[in-house]
Short mmCIF file of C-alpha atoms in Angstrom, two decimals:
data_model
loop_
_atom_site.label_atom_id
_atom_site.label_comp_id
_atom_site.label_asym_id
_atom_site.label_seq_id
_atom_site.Cartn_x
_atom_site.Cartn_y
_atom_site.Cartn_z
CA MET A 334 -21.77 34.55 -6.48
CA ALA A 335 -22.53 31.05 -5.31
CA ASP A 336 -24.31 29.48 -2.37
CA THR A 337 -22.19 27.76 0.27
CA PRO A 338 -23.02 24.51 2.10
CA ALA A 339 -23.98 26.63 5.11
CA GLY A 340 -26.74 28.27 3.07
CA LEU A 341 -24.99 31.65 2.83
CA LEU A 342 -24.26 33.47 -0.39
CA ASN A 343 -20.51 34.05 -0.69
CA ASN A 344 -20.26 32.71 2.87
CA ARG A 345 -21.70 36.01 4.05
CA TYR A 346 -25.27 36.83 2.91
CA ALA A 347 -28.38 35.03 4.15
CA LEU A 348 -31.02 35.42 1.44
CA THR A 349 -34.55 36.06 2.69
CA THR A 350 -37.15 37.29 0.16
CA VAL A 351 -37.20 38.27 -3.50
CA ILE A 352 -37.94 41.99 -3.88
CA ARG A 353 -38.19 42.04 -7.65
CA SER A 354 -37.58 39.59 -10.46
CA GLY A 355 -37.75 40.51 -14.11
CA GLY A 356 -35.73 41.42 -17.14
CA MET A 357 -32.18 40.23 -16.74
CA ALA A 358 -31.79 40.32 -12.95
CA THR A 359 -33.33 39.37 -9.61
CA ILE A 360 -33.14 41.63 -6.55
CA THR A 361 -33.25 39.78 -3.25
CA ARG A 362 -33.37 41.04 0.35
CA ALA A 363 -30.56 39.49 2.41
CA PHE A 364 -28.91 39.75 5.81
CA ASP A 365 -25.22 40.66 5.79
CA THR A 366 -23.74 38.51 8.57
CA LYS A 367 -20.46 40.44 8.48
CA GLU A 368 -21.88 43.96 8.79
CA ASN A 369 -24.96 42.81 10.75
CA CYS A 370 -27.42 44.66 8.52
CA VAL A 371 -30.05 44.08 5.82
CA VAL A 372 -28.99 44.64 2.21
CA ALA A 373 -30.42 44.18 -1.28
CA ILE A 374 -28.49 41.94 -3.65
CA LYS A 375 -28.82 42.11 -7.41
CA ARG A 376 -28.10 38.85 -9.21
CA MET A 377 -27.96 38.58 -12.99
CA LYS A 378 -30.01 35.86 -14.61
CA PRO A 379 -28.33 33.16 -16.74
CA ALA A 380 -26.97 34.32 -20.08
CA ALA A 381 -29.38 32.04 -21.96
CA ASN A 382 -32.36 33.96 -20.55
CA SER A 383 -30.82 37.26 -21.60
CA ARG A 384 -30.17 35.98 -25.12
CA ARG A 385 -33.78 34.85 -25.49
CA GLN A 386 -35.07 38.21 -24.27
CA TYR A 387 -32.79 40.12 -26.63
CA ALA A 388 -33.89 37.86 -29.50
CA ALA A 389 -37.55 38.54 -28.70
CA LEU A 390 -37.00 42.30 -28.62
CA ASP A 391 -35.03 42.08 -31.84
CA ALA A 392 -37.90 40.20 -33.53
CA VAL A 393 -40.36 42.91 -32.50
CA GLU A 394 -38.05 45.75 -33.50
CA TYR A 395 -37.47 44.37 -37.02
CA ASP A 396 -41.05 43.18 -37.63
CA ARG A 397 -40.34 39.47 -37.38
CA ALA A 398 -42.96 38.83 -34.70
CA VAL A 399 -45.93 36.58 -35.51
CA ASN A 400 -48.21 39.58 -34.98
CA THR A 401 -46.76 42.03 -37.49
CA ARG A 402 -48.53 44.94 -35.75
CA LEU A 403 -47.09 44.17 -32.32
CA LYS A 404 -44.42 46.88 -32.44
CA ALA A 405 -46.91 49.53 -33.50
CA ILE A 406 -49.37 48.51 -30.78
CA VAL A 407 -46.70 48.56 -28.07
CA ALA A 408 -45.62 52.02 -29.23
CA ASP A 409 -49.20 53.29 -29.37
CA PRO A 410 -51.74 51.00 -27.63
CA GLU A 411 -54.62 53.22 -28.76
CA ILE A 412 -54.37 51.85 -32.32
CA ALA A 413 -55.17 48.29 -31.23
CA GLN A 414 -58.53 47.02 -32.42
CA ALA A 415 -61.02 46.65 -29.57
CA PRO A 416 -62.09 43.06 -28.87
CA ILE A 417 -65.51 41.94 -30.07
CA GLU A 418 -67.31 40.15 -27.25
CA LEU A 419 -69.19 36.90 -27.80
CA ASP A 420 -72.72 36.47 -26.53
CA ASN A 421 -74.14 33.45 -24.72
CA VAL A 422 -70.83 32.50 -23.09
CA SER A 423 -70.94 30.76 -19.74
CA ALA A 424 -68.08 29.54 -17.59
CA LYS A 425 -67.42 25.85 -17.07
CA ASP A 426 -65.92 26.70 -13.69
CA PRO A 427 -68.82 27.67 -11.38
CA LYS A 428 -66.41 29.70 -9.21
CA LEU A 429 -65.62 32.14 -12.01
CA ASP A 430 -67.27 35.46 -11.13
CA SER A 431 -69.16 37.75 -13.52
CA GLU A 432 -66.20 40.10 -14.01
CA LYS A 433 -64.02 37.25 -15.26
CA VAL A 434 -66.84 35.92 -17.45
CA ASP A 435 -66.89 39.35 -19.12
CA VAL A 436 -63.15 39.02 -19.79
CA LEU A 437 -63.75 35.48 -21.07
CA LYS A 438 -66.26 36.82 -23.61
CA LYS A 439 -63.64 39.26 -24.90
CA ALA A 440 -60.93 36.59 -25.04
CA LEU A 441 -63.14 34.22 -27.04
CA GLY A 442 -64.20 36.93 -29.48
CA GLU A 443 -62.19 38.57 -32.21
CA PHE A 444 -59.27 40.59 -30.96
CA GLU A 445 -55.84 41.74 -32.06
CA LEU A 446 -54.12 41.79 -28.70
CA LEU A 447 -55.57 41.26 -25.25
CA ALA A 448 -53.79 42.01 -21.97
CA ILE A 449 -55.33 40.89 -18.68
CA GLU A 450 -53.88 42.45 -15.53
CA GLY A 451 -54.55 41.60 -11.92
CA PRO A 452 -52.70 41.23 -8.60
CA PRO A 453 -51.85 37.80 -7.18
CA GLY A 454 -54.74 35.77 -5.83
CA THR A 455 -57.44 37.29 -8.03
CA GLY A 456 -58.12 34.16 -10.07
CA LYS A 457 -56.05 34.77 -13.21
CA THR A 458 -54.99 31.11 -13.32
CA ALA A 459 -58.61 29.91 -13.36
CA LEU A 460 -59.44 32.44 -16.07
CA ILE A 461 -56.50 31.37 -18.24
CA ALA A 462 -57.55 27.72 -17.95
CA GLU A 463 -61.12 28.63 -18.89
CA ILE A 464 -59.94 30.55 -21.96
CA ILE A 465 -57.76 27.64 -23.11
CA VAL A 466 -60.51 25.03 -22.80
CA GLN A 467 -63.24 27.10 -24.43
CA TRP A 468 -60.99 28.41 -27.20
CA LEU A 469 -59.98 24.88 -28.23
CA GLU A 470 -63.62 23.78 -28.14
CA ARG A 471 -64.38 26.47 -30.71
CA HIS A 472 -61.14 26.03 -32.68
CA PRO A 473 -60.05 22.38 -32.23
CA LYS A 474 -57.29 22.63 -34.85
CA HIS A 475 -55.65 25.68 -33.29
CA ARG A 476 -52.51 25.49 -31.17
CA ILE A 477 -51.87 27.52 -28.02
CA LEU A 478 -48.48 28.49 -26.61
CA LEU A 479 -48.67 28.88 -22.84
CA ALA A 480 -45.64 30.60 -21.34
CA SER A 481 -44.69 31.76 -17.86
CA GLN A 482 -41.68 33.03 -15.94
CA THR A 483 -42.05 30.19 -13.42
CA HIS A 484 -42.63 26.45 -13.69
CA ILE A 485 -45.17 26.41 -10.86
CA ALA A 486 -47.43 28.97 -12.57
CA LEU A 487 -47.37 26.97 -15.79
CA ASP A 488 -48.17 23.68 -14.05
CA ASN A 489 -50.96 25.30 -12.02
CA VAL A 490 -52.71 26.24 -15.27
CA LEU A 491 -52.36 22.68 -16.58
CA ASP A 492 -53.87 21.37 -13.34
CA ARG A 493 -56.81 23.77 -13.69
CA VAL A 494 -57.35 22.73 -17.31
CA SER A 495 -57.37 19.10 -16.22
CA GLU A 496 -59.91 19.88 -13.48
CA LEU A 497 -62.26 21.28 -16.12
CA GLY A 498 -62.37 17.78 -17.59
CA ALA A 499 -61.19 18.65 -21.08
CA MET A 500 -57.44 18.06 -21.18
CA PRO A 501 -56.15 18.86 -24.69
CA ASP A 502 -53.11 17.27 -26.31
CA VAL A 503 -50.36 18.99 -24.31
CA VAL A 504 -46.59 18.98 -24.73
CA ARG A 505 -44.82 20.30 -21.61
CA ILE A 506 -41.40 21.70 -22.45
CA GLY A 507 -38.69 20.80 -19.94
CA ARG A 508 -36.39 18.05 -18.74
CA ALA A 509 -37.93 14.90 -17.34
CA ASP A 510 -35.59 15.08 -14.33
CA ASP A 511 -36.25 18.77 -13.55
CA PRO A 512 -37.51 18.92 -9.93
CA ARG A 513 -39.21 22.27 -10.62
CA ILE A 514 -41.78 20.59 -12.87
CA ALA A 515 -44.81 19.27 -10.98
CA ASP A 516 -45.42 15.52 -10.95
CA SER A 517 -48.84 16.13 -12.47
CA ALA A 518 -47.18 17.72 -15.52
CA LYS A 519 -44.45 15.08 -16.00
CA PRO A 520 -46.59 12.83 -18.28
CA PHE A 521 -46.83 15.71 -20.78
CA ILE A 522 -43.06 16.14 -21.15
CA LEU A 523 -41.92 15.48 -24.72
CA GLU A 524 -39.66 12.59 -23.74
CA HIS A 525 -42.52 10.71 -22.07
CA LYS A 526 -45.00 11.52 -24.83
CA VAL A 527 -42.63 10.18 -27.50
CA GLU A 528 -42.44 6.90 -25.60
CA ARG A 529 -46.24 6.65 -25.60
CA TRP A 530 -46.47 7.67 -29.26
CA ILE A 531 -44.03 4.91 -30.19
CA ALA A 532 -46.03 2.32 -28.25
CA GLU A 533 -49.32 3.44 -29.81
CA VAL A 534 -47.93 3.51 -33.35
CA ARG A 535 -46.30 0.11 -32.87
CA THR A 536 -49.52 -1.49 -31.62
CA SER A 537 -51.59 -0.03 -34.45
CA ALA A 538 -48.99 -0.85 -37.09
CA GLU A 539 -48.51 -4.43 -35.89
CA LYS A 540 -52.21 -5.17 -36.26
CA ALA A 541 -52.43 -3.57 -39.69
CA MET A 542 -49.24 -5.22 -40.95
CA ALA A 543 -50.22 -8.66 -39.68
CA LYS A 544 -53.50 -8.37 -41.56
CA TRP A 545 -51.71 -7.18 -44.70
CA ALA A 546 -49.06 -9.93 -44.49
CA ASP A 547 -51.68 -12.67 -44.16
CA ALA A 548 -53.60 -11.28 -47.12
CA HIS A 549 -50.50 -11.20 -49.34
CA GLY A 550 -48.76 -14.36 -48.13
CA VAL A 551 -45.71 -12.52 -46.79
CA ASP A 552 -43.54 -13.70 -43.88
CA ARG A 553 -44.64 -11.75 -40.79
CA SER A 554 -41.08 -11.54 -39.38
CA ALA A 555 -39.83 -9.70 -42.47
CA VAL A 556 -42.83 -7.38 -42.31
CA THR A 557 -42.23 -6.67 -38.61
CA LEU A 558 -38.61 -5.75 -39.26
CA GLY A 559 -39.61 -3.44 -42.08
CA MET A 560 -42.24 -1.89 -39.84
CA GLN A 561 -39.61 -1.12 -37.19
CA VAL A 562 -37.50 0.70 -39.75
CA GLU A 563 -40.47 2.76 -40.88
CA LEU A 564 -41.31 3.64 -37.27
CA LEU A 565 -37.80 4.93 -36.66
CA ILE A 566 -37.98 6.96 -39.85
CA ARG A 567 -41.17 8.58 -38.57
CA ILE A 568 -39.40 9.49 -35.34
CA ALA A 569 -36.63 11.04 -37.42
CA ASP A 570 -39.28 13.15 -39.15
CA ILE A 571 -40.46 14.35 -35.72
CA ALA A 572 -36.88 15.40 -34.93
CA THR A 573 -36.76 17.42 -38.16
CA VAL A 574 -39.99 19.24 -37.33
CA ILE A 575 -38.79 20.01 -33.80
CA ARG A 576 -35.49 21.34 -35.11
CA ARG A 577 -37.24 23.68 -37.54
CA GLN A 578 -39.81 25.00 -35.08
CA ALA A 579 -37.81 25.26 -31.88
CA GLY A 580 -34.16 25.70 -32.77
CA ASN A 581 -32.06 24.88 -29.71
CA ALA A 582 -34.98 24.77 -27.25
CA PHE A 583 -35.18 20.98 -27.53
CA SER A 584 -31.47 20.33 -28.06
CA ARG A 585 -31.35 17.35 -25.69
CA ASP A 586 -34.42 15.76 -27.23
CA ILE A 587 -33.05 16.31 -30.72
CA LEU A 588 -29.77 14.61 -29.82
CA ALA A 589 -31.70 11.62 -28.50
CA LEU A 590 -33.76 11.43 -31.68
CA LYS A 591 -30.61 11.70 -33.80
CA ARG A 592 -29.32 8.56 -32.10
CA ILE A 593 -32.56 6.84 -33.04
CA VAL A 594 -32.07 7.94 -36.65
CA ARG A 595 -28.64 6.30 -36.66
CA ARG A 596 -30.25 3.13 -35.39
CA ALA A 597 -32.76 3.38 -38.23
CA ASN A 598 -29.94 3.28 -40.76
CA VAL A 599 -28.61 0.10 -39.17
CA PHE A 600 -32.08 -1.44 -39.35
CA ARG A 601 -32.31 -0.47 -43.02
CA SER A 602 -29.24 -2.57 -43.81
CA ALA A 603 -30.61 -5.51 -41.83
CA VAL A 604 -33.96 -5.32 -43.60
CA ALA A 605 -32.30 -5.22 -47.00
CA LEU A 606 -30.42 -8.41 -46.13
CA VAL A 607 -33.62 -10.14 -44.99
CA PHE A 608 -35.41 -9.10 -48.15
CA ARG A 609 -32.60 -10.40 -50.36
CA ASN A 610 -32.55 -13.73 -48.56
CA ALA A 611 -36.32 -14.01 -48.82
CA LYS A 612 -36.23 -12.87 -52.45
CA CYS A 613 -38.71 -10.11 -51.60
CA GLN A 614 -38.83 -6.56 -52.86
CA SER A 615 -38.43 -4.11 -49.99
CA GLY A 616 -40.87 -1.65 -51.56
CA ASN A 617 -43.65 -4.22 -51.43
CA ILE A 618 -43.15 -4.57 -47.69
CA LEU A 619 -42.70 -0.95 -46.68
CA ASN A 620 -45.23 0.79 -48.89
CA PRO A 621 -48.32 -0.44 -46.97
CA VAL A 622 -46.88 1.10 -43.79
CA ASN A 623 -46.77 4.48 -45.49
CA ARG A 624 -50.50 4.29 -46.04
CA LEU A 625 -51.38 3.65 -42.36
#
């Protein structure tokens, strides 16, 4: 079924409110303009969502989940180890009430699996942000995967984390042109972060290479060209890591990085020609970059 320019589904149903959304379908209340009555319409979610959900269930069923005890805990929650609360924990957000601080103490302690349940409007977003900030303060080398069924819920958490004044290094998954992603979250999209990473690496590398070239009496232009090749190679390495960790989740980003890799091969040939003309050994130029 598809929406029509008039705003009706199948030129007949006026959608009003979502009754339930979950699993593989969404049930929406609608007005049937032909029969002049209210109906409920079930719409299946995109096939990609279904495939991801089936893959997740398959991973749990065959013990491929990160938490190897997840299947056993879901089957019998009583076997889960009780969380060990931390003492002397205080909230950074002064609006967080005592009940949520108690949950925070459990979340920051040792636990196997922790589920927090609450109706809308009870402050779960603020609590999630508090957990993220305080967990990373205690474990700065850890990584956190934040997932949600909606973009707005995800971006609200990022906004709350930012308000706490301790924004971690965040990568927001999504397309840069996706209107569902909040403007406040756009700077964290992978595409934009790669652009900033390139600029930062280039600035740092240019300073280091200029200093090295002057110290060794090497032509700066040849060094700069070699540096550009090495930078593109590093970006290619990023593409490899993304491909291994995320599969098809970043397919568009990976394709873009593959194009950069092809450009790197062209630069390699150009650098080799410059080095031959200058009677320089390419290894002497590129090796210092590897040590940056």
